[in-house]
Tab-separated table of C-alpha atoms in Angstrom:
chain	number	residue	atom	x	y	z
A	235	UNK	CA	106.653	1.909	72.054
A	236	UNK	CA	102.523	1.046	72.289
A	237	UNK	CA	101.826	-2.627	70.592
A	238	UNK	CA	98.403	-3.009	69.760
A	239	UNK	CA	97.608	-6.741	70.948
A	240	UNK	CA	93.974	-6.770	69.207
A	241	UNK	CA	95.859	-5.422	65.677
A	242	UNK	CA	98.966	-7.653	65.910
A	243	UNK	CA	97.044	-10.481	66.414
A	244	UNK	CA	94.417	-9.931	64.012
A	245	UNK	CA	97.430	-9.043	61.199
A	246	UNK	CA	99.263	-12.613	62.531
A	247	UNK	CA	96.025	-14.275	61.552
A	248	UNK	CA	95.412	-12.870	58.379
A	249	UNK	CA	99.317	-13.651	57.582
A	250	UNK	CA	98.825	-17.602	58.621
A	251	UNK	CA	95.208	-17.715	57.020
A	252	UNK	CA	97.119	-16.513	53.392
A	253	UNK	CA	99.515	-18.563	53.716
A	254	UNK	CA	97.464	-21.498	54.688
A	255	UNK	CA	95.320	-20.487	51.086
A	256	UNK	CA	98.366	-20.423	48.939
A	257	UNK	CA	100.087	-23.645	50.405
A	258	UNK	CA	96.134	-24.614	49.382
A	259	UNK	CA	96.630	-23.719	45.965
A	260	UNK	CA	99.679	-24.886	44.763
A	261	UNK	CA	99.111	-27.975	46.158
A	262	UNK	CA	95.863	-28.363	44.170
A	263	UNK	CA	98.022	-27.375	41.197
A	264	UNK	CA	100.419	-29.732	41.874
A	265	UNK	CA	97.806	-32.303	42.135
A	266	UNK	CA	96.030	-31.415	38.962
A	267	UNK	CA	99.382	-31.510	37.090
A	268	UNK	CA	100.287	-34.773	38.767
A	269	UNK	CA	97.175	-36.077	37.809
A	270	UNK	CA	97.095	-35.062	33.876
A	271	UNK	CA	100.375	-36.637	33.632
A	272	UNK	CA	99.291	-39.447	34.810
A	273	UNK	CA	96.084	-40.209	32.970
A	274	UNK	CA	97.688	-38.577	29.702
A	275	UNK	CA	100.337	-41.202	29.623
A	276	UNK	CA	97.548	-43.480	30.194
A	277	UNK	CA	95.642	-42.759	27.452
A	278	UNK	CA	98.993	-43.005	25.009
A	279	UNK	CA	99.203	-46.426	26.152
A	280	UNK	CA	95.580	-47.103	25.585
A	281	UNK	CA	95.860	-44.667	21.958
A	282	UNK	CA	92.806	-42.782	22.872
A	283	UNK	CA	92.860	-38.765	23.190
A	284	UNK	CA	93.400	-37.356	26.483
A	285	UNK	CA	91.298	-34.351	25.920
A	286	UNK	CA	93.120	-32.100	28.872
A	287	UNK	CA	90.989	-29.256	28.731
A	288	UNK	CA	87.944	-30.803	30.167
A	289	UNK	CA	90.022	-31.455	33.330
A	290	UNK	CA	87.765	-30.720	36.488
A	291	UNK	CA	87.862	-31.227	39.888
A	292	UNK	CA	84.559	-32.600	41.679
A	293	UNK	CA	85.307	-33.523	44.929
A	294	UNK	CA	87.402	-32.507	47.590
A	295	UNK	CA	87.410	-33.720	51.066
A	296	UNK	CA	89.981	-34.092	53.863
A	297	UNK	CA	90.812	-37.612	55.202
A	298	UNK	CA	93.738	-39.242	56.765
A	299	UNK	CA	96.744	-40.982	54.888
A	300	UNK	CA	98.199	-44.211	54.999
A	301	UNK	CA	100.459	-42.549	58.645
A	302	UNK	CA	97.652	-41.205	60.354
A	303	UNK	CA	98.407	-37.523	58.471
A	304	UNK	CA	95.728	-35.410	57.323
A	305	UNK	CA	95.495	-35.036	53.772
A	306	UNK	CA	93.135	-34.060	50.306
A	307	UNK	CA	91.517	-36.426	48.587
A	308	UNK	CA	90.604	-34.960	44.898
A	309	UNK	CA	88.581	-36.537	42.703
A	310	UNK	CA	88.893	-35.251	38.807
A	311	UNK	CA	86.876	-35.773	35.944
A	312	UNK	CA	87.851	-35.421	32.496
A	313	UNK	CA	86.765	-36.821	28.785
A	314	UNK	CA	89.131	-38.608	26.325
A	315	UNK	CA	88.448	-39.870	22.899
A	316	UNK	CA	88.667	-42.614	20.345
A	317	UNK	CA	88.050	-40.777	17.340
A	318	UNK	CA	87.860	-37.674	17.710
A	319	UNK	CA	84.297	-37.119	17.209
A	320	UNK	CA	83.154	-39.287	20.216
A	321	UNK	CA	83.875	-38.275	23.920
A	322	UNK	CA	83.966	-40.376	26.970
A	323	UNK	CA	83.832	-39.632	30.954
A	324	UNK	CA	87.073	-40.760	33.076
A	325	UNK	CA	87.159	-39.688	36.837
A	326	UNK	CA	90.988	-39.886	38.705
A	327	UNK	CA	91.261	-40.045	42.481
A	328	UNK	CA	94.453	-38.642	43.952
A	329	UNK	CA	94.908	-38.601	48.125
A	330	UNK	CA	97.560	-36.417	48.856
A	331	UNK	CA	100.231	-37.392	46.220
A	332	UNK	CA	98.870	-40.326	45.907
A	333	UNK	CA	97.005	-41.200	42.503
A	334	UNK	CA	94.823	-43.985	44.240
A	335	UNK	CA	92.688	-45.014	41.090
A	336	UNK	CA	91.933	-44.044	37.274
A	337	UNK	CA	88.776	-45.122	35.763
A	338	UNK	CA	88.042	-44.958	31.980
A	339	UNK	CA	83.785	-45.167	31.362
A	340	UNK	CA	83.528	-46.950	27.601
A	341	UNK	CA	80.771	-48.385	25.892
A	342	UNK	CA	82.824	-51.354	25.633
A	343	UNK	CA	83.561	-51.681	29.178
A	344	UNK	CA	84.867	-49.806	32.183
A	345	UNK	CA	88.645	-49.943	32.757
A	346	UNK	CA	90.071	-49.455	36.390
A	347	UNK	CA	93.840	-49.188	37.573
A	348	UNK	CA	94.391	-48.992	40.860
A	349	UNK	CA	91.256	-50.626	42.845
A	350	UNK	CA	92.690	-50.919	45.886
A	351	UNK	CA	96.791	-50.474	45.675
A	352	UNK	CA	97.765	-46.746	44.299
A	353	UNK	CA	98.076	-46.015	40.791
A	354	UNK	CA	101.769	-45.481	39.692
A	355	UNK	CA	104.120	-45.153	36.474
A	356	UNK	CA	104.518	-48.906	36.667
A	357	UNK	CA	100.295	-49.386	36.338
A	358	UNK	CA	100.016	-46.983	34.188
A	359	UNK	CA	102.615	-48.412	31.804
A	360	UNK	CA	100.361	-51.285	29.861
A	361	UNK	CA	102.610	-52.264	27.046
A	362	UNK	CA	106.037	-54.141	26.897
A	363	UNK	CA	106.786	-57.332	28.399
A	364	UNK	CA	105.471	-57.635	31.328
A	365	UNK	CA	101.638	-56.610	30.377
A	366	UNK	CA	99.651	-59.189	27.833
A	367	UNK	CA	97.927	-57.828	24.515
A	368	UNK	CA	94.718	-58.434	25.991
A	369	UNK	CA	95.648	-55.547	28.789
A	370	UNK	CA	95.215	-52.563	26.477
A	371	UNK	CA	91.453	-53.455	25.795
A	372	UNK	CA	89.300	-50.785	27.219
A	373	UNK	CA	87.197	-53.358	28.667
């Protein structure tokens, strides 16, 4: 039996480069998902509209994690409203599954969770006890 080593390899490369590209892609879907969860919750608690279609990514770049590990860093843009009839910029920064910050751009103010420690259900949750009335400002 004749193995072509040129062919075999070249066929073992494609196979690893596809599979690198899907592992690619559902990640990044995963990611996205994660992160309209996340900043749709958010702006429930602050009763603006999450408007999810607007969702885009604008950066991507490849960094190390908190271990040492390689790993994305996305950051997404997307709009919400107050009113319906007014639209607002938010970006969300998510490094590997990591949601490290969410920033809301008002005319009021600019609201930031997650400077510095990463963004997680607990943040993100602004009412009940433990948060004061003056936390769900968006400024």
């Amino acid at each position: 039996m004749y193995l072509d080593t040129g062919g075999t390899l070249f066929a073992i490369a494609m196979l690893f480069l596809v599979t690198a590209a899907l592992l690619f892609w559902s990640g990044s879907l995963k990611a996205r998902e994660r992160m309209v969860q996340a900043c749709a919750r958010l702006c429930q608690e602050l009763k603006v509209q999450f408007l999810d279609e607007t969702v885009s990514l604008t950066s991507l770049k490849l960094g190390r994690g908190p271990h040492g590990w390689l790993e994305f860093t996305r950051v997404y843009s997307f709009e919400f409203s107050g009113t319906g009839k007014d639209r607002w910029q938010g970006r969300a920064v998510l490094a590997g599954r990591r949601m490290l910050s969410v920033q809301l751009d008002h005319p009021e103010g600019v609201t930031i969770l997650g400077a510095g420690a990463p963004v997680s259900p607990e943040t993100l949750r602004l009412t009940g006890p433990a948060a004061p009335a003056e936390d769900r400002r968006l400024h």
